[in-house]
Amino acid sequence: MLPFYLKLCCLYLSVFLVHFEISTKQSYQLWIAEGFIPNNNEATAERYLEQLINGGFVDAGKRSDRGRINTCSIPGHCSPALLTVAFKGEFVISPIMDQEVKLWENVKRFTAHGNLNDFAFLDHFDSFLHSLLHFTLGSHYLDSNYCEKIYKMFKFLRVLDLGSLVLIRYPSEIEYVFLLRYLNLNIPSLKSLPSSLLNSLLNLYTLDMPFSYIDHTADEFWKMSKLRYLNFGSITLSAHPGKYCGSLENLDFISALHPCCCPEDILGRLPNLQNIQIWGDLIYYQSLLSKILYRLSCLESLKLAKESKIPRRSNIILAKYQFPPSLTHLSFLNIELMDDPMPALEKLAVLRLLKLKQNSYSGRKLACSSDGFPKLKVLHLKSMLWLQEWTMGIRAMPKLECSILNPCAHLKMIPEQLWCLKSLNKLELWWPELELRQQLREFEDKEQYGIQLYPYGI
């Protein structure tokens, strides 16, 4: 028997099709917007999902390198009962529920899947519809008439997720829906967030527009004091206007912030930020970034990505960076380092995951000092095309569990210190040179360390 708080979360998953790959990040934000999670805490939402999985009501899907669940799904044996309970309890309605609805106005949540004709069902609802969601794998253009109908008919919406449906323009009618807590729209043409939009979204917890690249944000952004989750293809924030606006103390996730938005006047107003992705010209803003990140005292996860189309005028020098001591997850993408990054990173006392991906380092040597990376569990080294030598000092990476090198075509040997790690259970090597491949094939403890060679196997 599920406790009441888990029943709500479980029933809400009936908005997704059986076996549909559900993003856990999305489900957490939806649960929070619906008021199912005490204190709007994502860690609590994650714990609830784990309880549903342990009870057999939800199947775990893909996991991150850190072991956290990235996707989940509704198992086939649970779906019929879940849909029946959700329908009879007037919790949610969907065209896939092949049953007659007597009182549409009693149902506060509507979900559609793939067919734009499903929007015709909206005529049955009254203005008090709570949540409207649409899920489809393809991209279809949504008629502006449907948009206008949604915003004008349902002024009490709390959740609006139109998935991958493409909107041609920013819908000015959204100003009618001022109670929204969760908004997910696909508007590739959107380049700015005007004051008229932001003033009508002051109750938002989640603003998710991953296909929009924002060059300008109105000052009213700083009035969105309830905002927790901000996700764009790229976003440029305005400087804090001063009077009438405070800090965004609830905001804990931003992606992808332009590096020009990293002065103290902006990042200093985000005191509880835990997860940030910064994307753009990292070299031009290096002097700013290298000093300001340290002031994000709550930051746990950081991703720095240099925009690939920007030519390299000089080099990023990682030794100049001061990273916050709270950092547990650190990723680099296309930063084109020339110097060994390990000396600058190995002193991060609680770092558990490190990824260097896609042209992040072009050198030939990596050297980890003794006692370096005391908490590191996951190490990903990708696109280090010229890496020849990897050394580890005594007691380096004592907690390492997983290491992936892709490719390692020029790597001569694996550090001896690696074989001293009792925690290591996965060593994945792509395109190892013949001599190294042969050494690993003859290695007696292949299974103990989970050695995997690709693409041809061990």
Short mmCIF file of C-alpha atoms in Angstrom, two decimals:
data_model
loop_
_atom_site.label_atom_id
_atom_site.label_comp_id
_atom_site.label_asym_id
_atom_site.label_seq_id
_atom_site.Cartn_x
_atom_site.Cartn_y
_atom_site.Cartn_z
CA MET A 1 0.00 0.00 0.00
CA LEU A 2 1.50 3.28 -1.14
CA PRO A 3 1.45 6.28 1.20
CA PHE A 4 -0.63 9.20 -0.07
CA TYR A 5 2.35 11.33 -1.13
CA LEU A 6 3.64 8.51 -3.35
CA LYS A 7 0.19 7.83 -4.80
CA LEU A 8 0.05 11.36 -6.19
CA CYS A 9 3.48 11.06 -7.81
CA CYS A 10 2.69 7.63 -9.22
CA LEU A 11 -0.69 8.67 -10.62
CA TYR A 12 0.89 11.70 -12.26
CA LEU A 13 3.14 9.42 -14.31
CA SER A 14 0.00 8.19 -16.08
CA VAL A 15 0.34 11.28 -18.29
CA PHE A 16 3.12 9.35 -20.06
CA LEU A 17 2.59 6.37 -22.35
CA VAL A 18 3.56 2.90 -21.19
CA HIS A 19 7.29 2.20 -21.77
CA PHE A 20 7.79 5.86 -22.79
CA GLU A 21 11.25 7.04 -21.74
CA ILE A 22 10.52 9.68 -19.10
CA SER A 23 13.15 12.24 -18.18
CA THR A 24 13.49 12.15 -14.41
CA LYS A 25 14.54 15.81 -14.42
CA GLN A 26 11.25 16.64 -16.15
CA SER A 27 9.16 14.49 -13.79
CA TYR A 28 10.77 16.11 -10.73
CA GLN A 29 9.97 19.61 -12.02
CA LEU A 30 6.39 18.59 -12.83
CA TRP A 31 5.85 17.08 -9.37
CA ILE A 32 7.21 20.24 -7.77
CA ALA A 33 4.96 22.46 -9.90
CA GLU A 34 1.95 20.36 -8.92
CA GLY A 35 2.75 20.79 -5.22
CA PHE A 36 3.52 17.12 -4.54
CA ILE A 37 7.00 17.68 -3.12
CA PRO A 38 7.53 19.19 0.37
CA ASN A 39 9.65 22.36 0.28
CA ASN A 40 9.93 21.98 -3.53
CA ASN A 41 13.08 19.95 -2.94
CA GLU A 42 14.40 18.00 -5.94
CA ALA A 43 16.34 15.62 -3.67
CA THR A 44 13.01 14.67 -2.06
CA ALA A 45 11.49 14.08 -5.52
CA GLU A 46 14.43 11.83 -6.38
CA ARG A 47 13.90 9.86 -3.17
CA TYR A 48 10.19 9.43 -3.99
CA LEU A 49 11.05 8.05 -7.42
CA GLU A 50 13.47 5.55 -5.91
CA GLN A 51 10.70 4.35 -3.58
CA LEU A 52 8.34 3.85 -6.54
CA ILE A 53 11.05 1.91 -8.38
CA ASN A 54 11.76 -0.26 -5.34
CA GLY A 55 8.03 -0.97 -5.08
CA GLY A 56 7.85 -2.13 -8.71
CA PHE A 57 5.55 0.69 -9.84
CA VAL A 58 8.19 2.31 -12.08
CA ASP A 59 11.09 0.87 -14.09
CA ALA A 60 14.49 2.55 -13.87
CA GLY A 61 16.03 3.38 -17.24
CA LYS A 62 19.32 5.04 -18.08
CA ARG A 63 21.64 6.04 -15.29
CA SER A 64 24.23 8.78 -15.23
CA ASP A 65 27.91 8.12 -14.62
CA ARG A 66 27.32 9.08 -11.02
CA GLY A 67 24.66 6.34 -10.70
CA ARG A 68 21.65 8.66 -10.57
CA ILE A 69 18.56 7.72 -12.57
CA ASN A 70 18.22 9.80 -15.75
CA THR A 71 15.16 8.13 -17.24
CA CYS A 72 12.35 5.88 -16.08
CA SER A 73 9.19 4.35 -17.54
CA ILE A 74 5.85 2.84 -16.60
CA PRO A 75 6.05 -0.99 -16.80
CA GLY A 76 3.45 -2.74 -18.94
CA HIS A 77 1.91 -4.67 -16.06
CA CYS A 78 1.21 -1.45 -14.11
CA SER A 79 -0.10 0.75 -16.91
CA PRO A 80 -3.74 -0.53 -17.18
CA ALA A 81 -4.36 -0.25 -13.44
CA LEU A 82 -2.63 3.13 -13.26
CA LEU A 83 -4.72 4.55 -16.12
CA THR A 84 -7.93 3.17 -14.62
CA VAL A 85 -7.29 4.67 -11.20
CA ALA A 86 -6.20 8.00 -12.71
CA PHE A 87 -9.36 8.09 -14.84
CA LYS A 88 -11.89 6.97 -12.23
CA GLY A 89 -10.37 9.29 -9.67
CA GLU A 90 -10.71 12.14 -12.18
CA PHE A 91 -7.01 12.81 -11.71
CA VAL A 92 -6.08 13.07 -15.39
CA ILE A 93 -7.71 12.47 -18.77
CA SER A 94 -6.15 11.56 -22.11
CA PRO A 95 -7.54 10.53 -25.50
CA ILE A 96 -5.81 7.16 -25.02
CA MET A 97 -8.23 6.41 -22.17
CA ASP A 98 -10.99 4.66 -24.06
CA GLN A 99 -13.76 5.52 -21.62
CA GLU A 100 -16.63 7.98 -21.62
CA VAL A 101 -16.12 11.08 -19.52
CA LYS A 102 -19.24 12.35 -17.77
CA LEU A 103 -18.00 15.48 -16.07
CA TRP A 104 -15.06 16.95 -17.93
CA GLU A 105 -14.96 19.97 -15.65
CA ASN A 106 -14.02 17.74 -12.70
CA VAL A 107 -10.80 16.65 -14.43
CA LYS A 108 -8.00 19.17 -13.96
CA ARG A 109 -5.24 17.57 -16.04
CA PHE A 110 -5.19 16.79 -19.77
CA THR A 111 -2.43 15.08 -21.71
CA ALA A 112 -2.16 14.40 -25.45
CA HIS A 113 0.25 12.19 -27.37
CA GLY A 114 1.38 12.96 -30.90
CA ASN A 115 -1.95 13.75 -32.57
CA LEU A 116 -2.71 17.44 -33.01
CA ASN A 117 -6.41 16.53 -33.34
CA ASP A 118 -6.34 15.74 -29.63
CA PHE A 119 -6.52 19.47 -28.97
CA ALA A 120 -10.15 19.33 -30.06
CA PHE A 121 -10.87 17.75 -26.66
CA LEU A 122 -10.01 21.08 -25.01
CA ASP A 123 -13.50 22.34 -25.86
CA HIS A 124 -14.89 19.97 -23.20
CA PHE A 125 -13.01 21.57 -20.30
CA ASP A 126 -13.91 24.59 -18.24
CA SER A 127 -11.52 27.42 -17.46
CA PHE A 128 -10.20 25.73 -14.32
CA LEU A 129 -7.99 23.20 -16.14
CA HIS A 130 -4.84 22.82 -14.05
CA SER A 131 -2.32 21.09 -16.33
CA LEU A 132 -1.98 20.67 -20.09
CA LEU A 133 0.75 18.45 -21.50
CA HIS A 134 1.59 17.24 -24.99
CA PHE A 135 4.20 14.58 -25.71
CA THR A 136 5.43 13.58 -29.15
CA LEU A 137 8.71 12.32 -30.59
CA GLY A 138 8.42 14.40 -33.76
CA SER A 139 8.37 18.16 -34.37
CA HIS A 140 5.14 19.61 -35.68
CA TYR A 141 4.06 23.21 -35.99
CA LEU A 142 1.23 24.21 -33.68
CA ASP A 143 -1.45 26.39 -35.21
CA SER A 144 -1.51 29.84 -33.61
CA ASN A 145 -5.27 29.49 -33.16
CA TYR A 146 -4.73 26.59 -30.79
CA CYS A 147 -2.22 28.68 -28.84
CA GLU A 148 -4.64 31.56 -28.51
CA LYS A 149 -7.38 29.18 -27.37
CA ILE A 150 -5.17 27.65 -24.69
CA TYR A 151 -4.04 30.94 -23.20
CA LYS A 152 -7.45 32.63 -23.25
CA MET A 153 -9.59 29.67 -22.18
CA PHE A 154 -7.41 28.30 -19.37
CA LYS A 155 -6.30 31.25 -17.26
CA PHE A 156 -5.77 29.05 -14.20
CA LEU A 157 -3.17 26.73 -15.75
CA ARG A 158 -0.32 25.77 -13.42
CA VAL A 159 1.50 23.45 -15.85
CA LEU A 160 1.88 23.96 -19.62
CA ASP A 161 4.19 21.59 -21.47
CA LEU A 162 3.83 21.57 -25.26
CA GLY A 163 6.90 19.36 -25.71
CA SER A 164 8.46 19.49 -29.15
CA LEU A 165 5.52 21.23 -30.83
CA VAL A 166 7.02 24.21 -32.66
CA LEU A 167 5.60 27.68 -32.12
CA ILE A 168 6.37 30.20 -34.85
CA ARG A 169 6.41 33.20 -32.52
CA TYR A 170 6.29 34.19 -28.90
CA PRO A 171 2.61 34.00 -27.91
CA SER A 172 1.67 37.37 -26.41
CA GLU A 173 -1.57 35.80 -25.16
CA ILE A 174 0.44 33.91 -22.52
CA GLU A 175 0.13 37.05 -20.41
CA TYR A 176 -3.34 35.80 -19.45
CA VAL A 177 -1.91 32.69 -17.74
CA PHE A 178 -0.35 34.36 -14.72
CA LEU A 179 -0.55 31.37 -12.31
CA LEU A 180 1.83 29.19 -14.32
CA ARG A 181 4.48 27.34 -12.31
CA TYR A 182 5.88 25.18 -15.14
CA LEU A 183 6.32 26.29 -18.75
CA ASN A 184 7.96 24.29 -21.54
CA LEU A 185 7.75 25.73 -25.06
CA ASN A 186 9.66 25.20 -28.32
CA ILE A 187 10.14 28.62 -29.99
CA PRO A 188 13.34 28.57 -32.12
CA SER A 189 12.69 32.14 -33.34
CA LEU A 190 12.62 33.60 -29.82
CA LYS A 191 15.67 35.83 -29.26
CA SER A 192 14.59 37.96 -26.30
CA LEU A 193 12.48 37.70 -23.16
CA PRO A 194 10.38 40.88 -23.11
CA SER A 195 9.05 42.51 -19.96
CA SER A 196 5.47 41.72 -21.00
CA LEU A 197 6.28 38.00 -20.89
CA LEU A 198 8.30 38.03 -17.68
CA ASN A 199 5.80 40.18 -15.77
CA SER A 200 3.12 37.55 -16.41
CA LEU A 201 5.29 34.65 -15.24
CA LEU A 202 6.21 35.76 -11.72
CA ASN A 203 4.87 32.50 -10.24
CA LEU A 204 7.07 30.27 -12.40
CA TYR A 205 9.22 27.55 -10.82
CA THR A 206 10.41 26.07 -14.14
CA LEU A 207 11.08 27.86 -17.44
CA ASP A 208 12.22 25.34 -20.03
CA MET A 209 12.89 26.47 -23.63
CA PRO A 210 15.86 24.39 -24.81
CA PHE A 211 15.50 25.42 -28.47
CA SER A 212 15.56 29.16 -27.83
CA TYR A 213 18.78 31.20 -27.83
CA ILE A 214 18.19 34.41 -25.91
CA ASP A 215 20.32 37.50 -26.60
CA HIS A 216 18.43 39.89 -24.33
CA THR A 217 16.45 39.50 -21.11
CA ALA A 218 14.34 42.32 -19.68
CA ASP A 219 15.01 43.60 -16.17
CA GLU A 220 11.76 42.01 -14.98
CA PHE A 221 13.60 38.68 -14.91
CA TRP A 222 14.91 39.70 -11.48
CA LYS A 223 11.36 39.83 -10.14
CA MET A 224 10.89 36.06 -10.70
CA SER A 225 11.68 35.23 -7.10
CA LYS A 226 10.07 31.76 -7.21
CA LEU A 227 12.13 30.56 -10.20
CA ARG A 228 14.06 27.34 -9.53
CA TYR A 229 14.96 25.89 -12.94
CA LEU A 230 16.03 27.88 -16.03
CA ASN A 231 16.89 26.01 -19.21
CA PHE A 232 17.63 27.54 -22.63
CA GLY A 233 19.85 26.71 -25.57
CA SER A 234 21.69 29.83 -24.44
CA ILE A 235 20.61 32.81 -22.38
CA THR A 236 22.06 36.26 -21.71
CA LEU A 237 20.82 37.90 -18.51
CA SER A 238 20.56 41.61 -17.89
CA ALA A 239 22.50 43.26 -15.08
CA HIS A 240 20.57 43.55 -11.85
CA PRO A 241 18.49 46.77 -12.04
CA GLY A 242 18.86 47.55 -8.35
CA LYS A 243 15.69 48.91 -6.76
CA TYR A 244 12.46 46.92 -6.67
CA CYS A 245 14.28 43.64 -7.34
CA GLY A 246 15.99 41.22 -5.00
CA SER A 247 18.14 38.14 -5.36
CA LEU A 248 16.79 34.94 -6.92
CA GLU A 249 17.37 32.81 -3.86
CA ASN A 250 15.39 29.80 -5.13
CA LEU A 251 17.20 29.44 -8.47
CA ASP A 252 19.41 26.35 -8.34
CA PHE A 253 19.80 25.36 -12.05
CA ILE A 254 20.80 27.41 -15.13
CA SER A 255 21.64 26.20 -18.62
CA ALA A 256 23.21 27.52 -20.74
CA LEU A 257 24.38 30.87 -19.43
CA HIS A 258 26.47 33.11 -21.68
CA PRO A 259 29.86 33.88 -20.04
CA CYS A 260 29.27 37.64 -20.32
CA CYS A 261 26.67 37.18 -17.57
CA CYS A 262 29.17 36.20 -14.90
CA PRO A 263 30.07 39.43 -13.08
CA GLU A 264 29.42 39.72 -9.36
CA ASP A 265 26.34 41.85 -10.06
CA ILE A 266 24.64 38.83 -11.67
CA LEU A 267 26.05 35.63 -10.16
CA GLY A 268 26.22 37.28 -6.76
CA ARG A 269 22.41 37.57 -6.90
CA LEU A 270 22.07 33.77 -7.26
CA PRO A 271 23.26 32.70 -3.81
CA ASN A 272 21.89 29.14 -3.83
CA LEU A 273 22.84 28.12 -7.36
CA GLN A 274 23.83 24.43 -7.38
CA ASN A 275 24.07 23.54 -11.06
CA ILE A 276 25.24 25.82 -13.88
CA GLN A 277 26.28 25.31 -17.49
CA ILE A 278 28.20 28.15 -19.15
CA TRP A 279 28.47 28.16 -22.96
CA GLY A 280 30.14 30.69 -25.23
CA ASP A 281 33.46 32.48 -25.72
CA LEU A 282 35.27 31.28 -22.60
CA ILE A 283 38.62 32.68 -23.75
CA TYR A 284 37.40 36.28 -24.08
CA TYR A 285 35.78 36.16 -20.63
CA GLN A 286 38.51 34.09 -18.97
CA SER A 287 39.67 36.79 -16.53
CA LEU A 288 36.09 37.25 -15.32
CA LEU A 289 35.19 33.57 -15.09
CA SER A 290 38.39 32.45 -13.42
CA LYS A 291 37.70 34.61 -10.35
CA ILE A 292 33.92 34.72 -9.97
CA LEU A 293 33.16 30.98 -9.88
CA TYR A 294 34.79 30.64 -6.47
CA ARG A 295 32.09 32.86 -4.98
CA LEU A 296 29.31 30.38 -5.80
CA SER A 297 29.52 28.75 -2.40
CA CYS A 298 26.64 26.29 -3.00
CA LEU A 299 27.74 25.20 -6.48
CA GLU A 300 27.94 21.42 -6.90
CA SER A 301 27.88 20.90 -10.66
CA LEU A 302 29.67 23.01 -13.29
CA LYS A 303 29.96 22.57 -17.06
CA LEU A 304 32.16 24.90 -19.12
CA ALA A 305 31.73 24.66 -22.89
CA LYS A 306 33.40 26.83 -25.53
CA GLU A 307 31.28 27.57 -28.56
CA SER A 308 32.88 25.63 -31.40
CA LYS A 309 32.48 28.30 -34.11
CA ILE A 310 34.57 30.82 -32.15
CA PRO A 311 38.20 30.88 -33.39
CA ARG A 312 40.95 30.37 -30.82
CA ARG A 313 42.74 33.65 -30.16
CA SER A 314 44.66 32.38 -27.14
CA ASN A 315 44.56 29.50 -24.67
CA ILE A 316 42.44 28.81 -21.64
CA ILE A 317 44.74 28.51 -18.63
CA LEU A 318 43.05 26.32 -16.06
CA ALA A 319 45.63 27.15 -13.39
CA LYS A 320 44.15 30.66 -13.19
CA TYR A 321 40.72 29.36 -12.23
CA GLN A 322 39.51 29.31 -8.66
CA PHE A 323 36.80 26.70 -8.33
CA PRO A 324 34.39 26.59 -5.37
CA PRO A 325 35.34 23.93 -2.79
CA SER A 326 31.78 22.56 -2.83
CA LEU A 327 32.16 21.31 -6.44
CA THR A 328 31.35 17.61 -6.90
CA HIS A 329 30.79 17.40 -10.68
CA LEU A 330 32.92 19.17 -13.29
CA SER A 331 32.70 18.90 -17.07
CA PHE A 332 34.62 20.60 -19.87
CA LEU A 333 33.67 20.67 -23.54
CA ASN A 334 35.81 21.94 -26.42
CA ILE A 335 38.00 24.16 -24.21
CA GLU A 336 41.22 23.24 -26.10
CA LEU A 337 43.63 23.13 -23.17
CA MET A 338 47.31 23.00 -23.99
CA ASP A 339 48.57 22.36 -20.44
CA ASP A 340 47.91 19.26 -18.34
CA PRO A 341 44.63 20.00 -16.46
CA MET A 342 45.27 17.53 -13.62
CA PRO A 343 47.48 19.76 -11.39
CA ALA A 344 44.79 22.47 -11.40
CA LEU A 345 41.95 20.08 -10.56
CA GLU A 346 43.36 17.36 -8.32
CA LYS A 347 43.11 19.47 -5.16
CA LEU A 348 39.30 19.76 -5.38
CA ALA A 349 38.56 17.93 -2.16
CA VAL A 350 35.01 16.69 -2.84
CA LEU A 351 35.08 16.31 -6.65
CA ARG A 352 33.42 13.01 -7.56
CA LEU A 353 33.03 13.29 -11.35
CA LEU A 354 35.37 14.79 -13.94
CA LYS A 355 34.71 14.87 -17.69
CA LEU A 356 37.06 16.25 -20.33
CA LYS A 357 35.22 15.94 -23.63
CA GLN A 358 35.55 16.94 -27.31
CA ASN A 359 38.87 18.70 -27.79
CA SER A 360 39.27 19.69 -24.16
CA TYR A 361 42.95 18.73 -24.02
CA SER A 362 45.40 18.25 -26.89
CA GLY A 363 48.52 17.41 -24.86
CA ARG A 364 50.41 14.13 -24.72
CA LYS A 365 50.71 13.65 -20.96
CA LEU A 366 48.43 13.48 -17.93
CA ALA A 367 50.02 13.36 -14.48
CA CYS A 368 48.05 12.88 -11.27
CA SER A 369 50.07 13.64 -8.15
CA SER A 370 50.15 11.58 -4.98
CA ASP A 371 46.98 12.01 -2.89
CA GLY A 372 45.31 13.87 -5.74
CA PHE A 373 41.55 13.64 -6.38
CA PRO A 374 40.74 12.15 -2.94
CA LYS A 375 36.99 11.67 -3.66
CA LEU A 376 36.92 11.17 -7.46
CA LYS A 377 34.71 8.26 -8.56
CA VAL A 378 34.20 8.85 -12.29
CA LEU A 379 36.80 9.99 -14.85
CA HIS A 380 35.89 10.50 -18.52
CA LEU A 381 38.64 11.40 -20.97
CA LYS A 382 37.19 11.82 -24.45
CA SER A 383 38.67 13.08 -27.70
CA MET A 384 42.20 13.25 -26.30
CA LEU A 385 43.57 12.19 -29.63
CA TRP A 386 47.28 12.53 -28.81
CA LEU A 387 47.47 11.25 -25.25
CA GLN A 388 50.54 9.02 -24.89
CA GLU A 389 51.35 8.96 -21.19
CA TRP A 390 49.16 8.76 -18.10
CA THR A 391 50.78 8.57 -14.68
CA MET A 392 49.37 8.39 -11.15
CA GLY A 393 51.20 9.02 -7.89
CA ILE A 394 50.75 7.01 -4.70
CA ARG A 395 47.21 7.13 -3.28
CA ALA A 396 45.95 9.16 -6.25
CA MET A 397 42.23 8.73 -6.99
CA PRO A 398 41.70 6.23 -4.12
CA LYS A 399 37.89 6.15 -4.65
CA LEU A 400 37.86 5.78 -8.45
CA GLU A 401 35.14 3.42 -9.68
CA CYS A 402 34.83 4.15 -13.39
CA SER A 403 37.25 5.43 -16.02
CA ILE A 404 36.55 5.86 -19.74
CA LEU A 405 39.18 6.76 -22.34
CA ASN A 406 37.85 7.35 -25.83
CA PRO A 407 40.03 7.11 -27.84
CA CYS A 408 43.39 5.98 -26.47
CA ALA A 409 45.06 5.09 -29.76
CA HIS A 410 48.49 6.42 -28.69
CA LEU A 411 48.45 5.54 -25.00
CA LYS A 412 51.43 3.31 -24.19
CA MET A 413 50.30 1.81 -20.88
CA ILE A 414 47.83 2.02 -18.02
CA PRO A 415 49.19 3.49 -14.75
CA GLU A 416 50.32 0.80 -12.32
CA GLN A 417 48.63 2.69 -9.48
CA LEU A 418 45.27 2.01 -11.13
CA TRP A 419 45.57 -1.70 -10.31
CA CYS A 420 45.91 -0.83 -6.61
CA LEU A 421 42.40 0.58 -6.50
CA LYS A 422 39.96 -1.86 -4.93
CA SER A 423 37.06 0.42 -5.85
CA LEU A 424 37.65 0.30 -9.64
CA ASN A 425 34.95 -1.79 -11.36
CA LYS A 426 34.84 -0.31 -14.86
CA LEU A 427 37.71 0.54 -17.20
CA GLU A 428 36.49 1.30 -20.72
CA LEU A 429 39.08 1.82 -23.47
CA TRP A 430 38.30 2.73 -27.06
CA TRP A 431 40.68 2.05 -29.94
CA PRO A 432 43.69 1.04 -27.81
CA GLU A 433 46.89 0.48 -29.76
CA LEU A 434 47.81 -3.16 -30.45
CA GLU A 435 50.49 -3.46 -27.78
CA LEU A 436 48.23 -2.14 -25.02
CA ARG A 437 45.33 -4.26 -26.23
CA GLN A 438 47.49 -7.37 -26.03
CA GLN A 439 48.69 -6.47 -22.52
CA LEU A 440 45.12 -6.15 -21.30
CA ARG A 441 44.03 -9.38 -22.96
CA GLU A 442 46.73 -11.20 -21.04
CA PHE A 443 45.89 -9.42 -17.78
CA GLU A 444 44.63 -11.94 -15.21
CA ASP A 445 42.20 -9.67 -13.32
CA LYS A 446 40.17 -8.38 -16.26
CA GLU A 447 36.83 -9.17 -14.65
CA GLN A 448 37.76 -7.67 -11.28
CA TYR A 449 38.41 -4.28 -12.86
CA GLY A 450 35.62 -4.53 -15.46
CA ILE A 451 38.00 -3.99 -18.39
CA GLN A 452 36.14 -3.39 -21.65
CA LEU A 453 37.79 -2.77 -25.02
CA TYR A 454 35.95 -1.21 -27.97
CA PRO A 455 35.06 -1.62 -30.73
CA TYR A 456 36.34 -5.20 -31.02
CA GLY A 457 36.07 -6.44 -27.45
CA ILE A 458 38.61 -7.98 -25.15
#
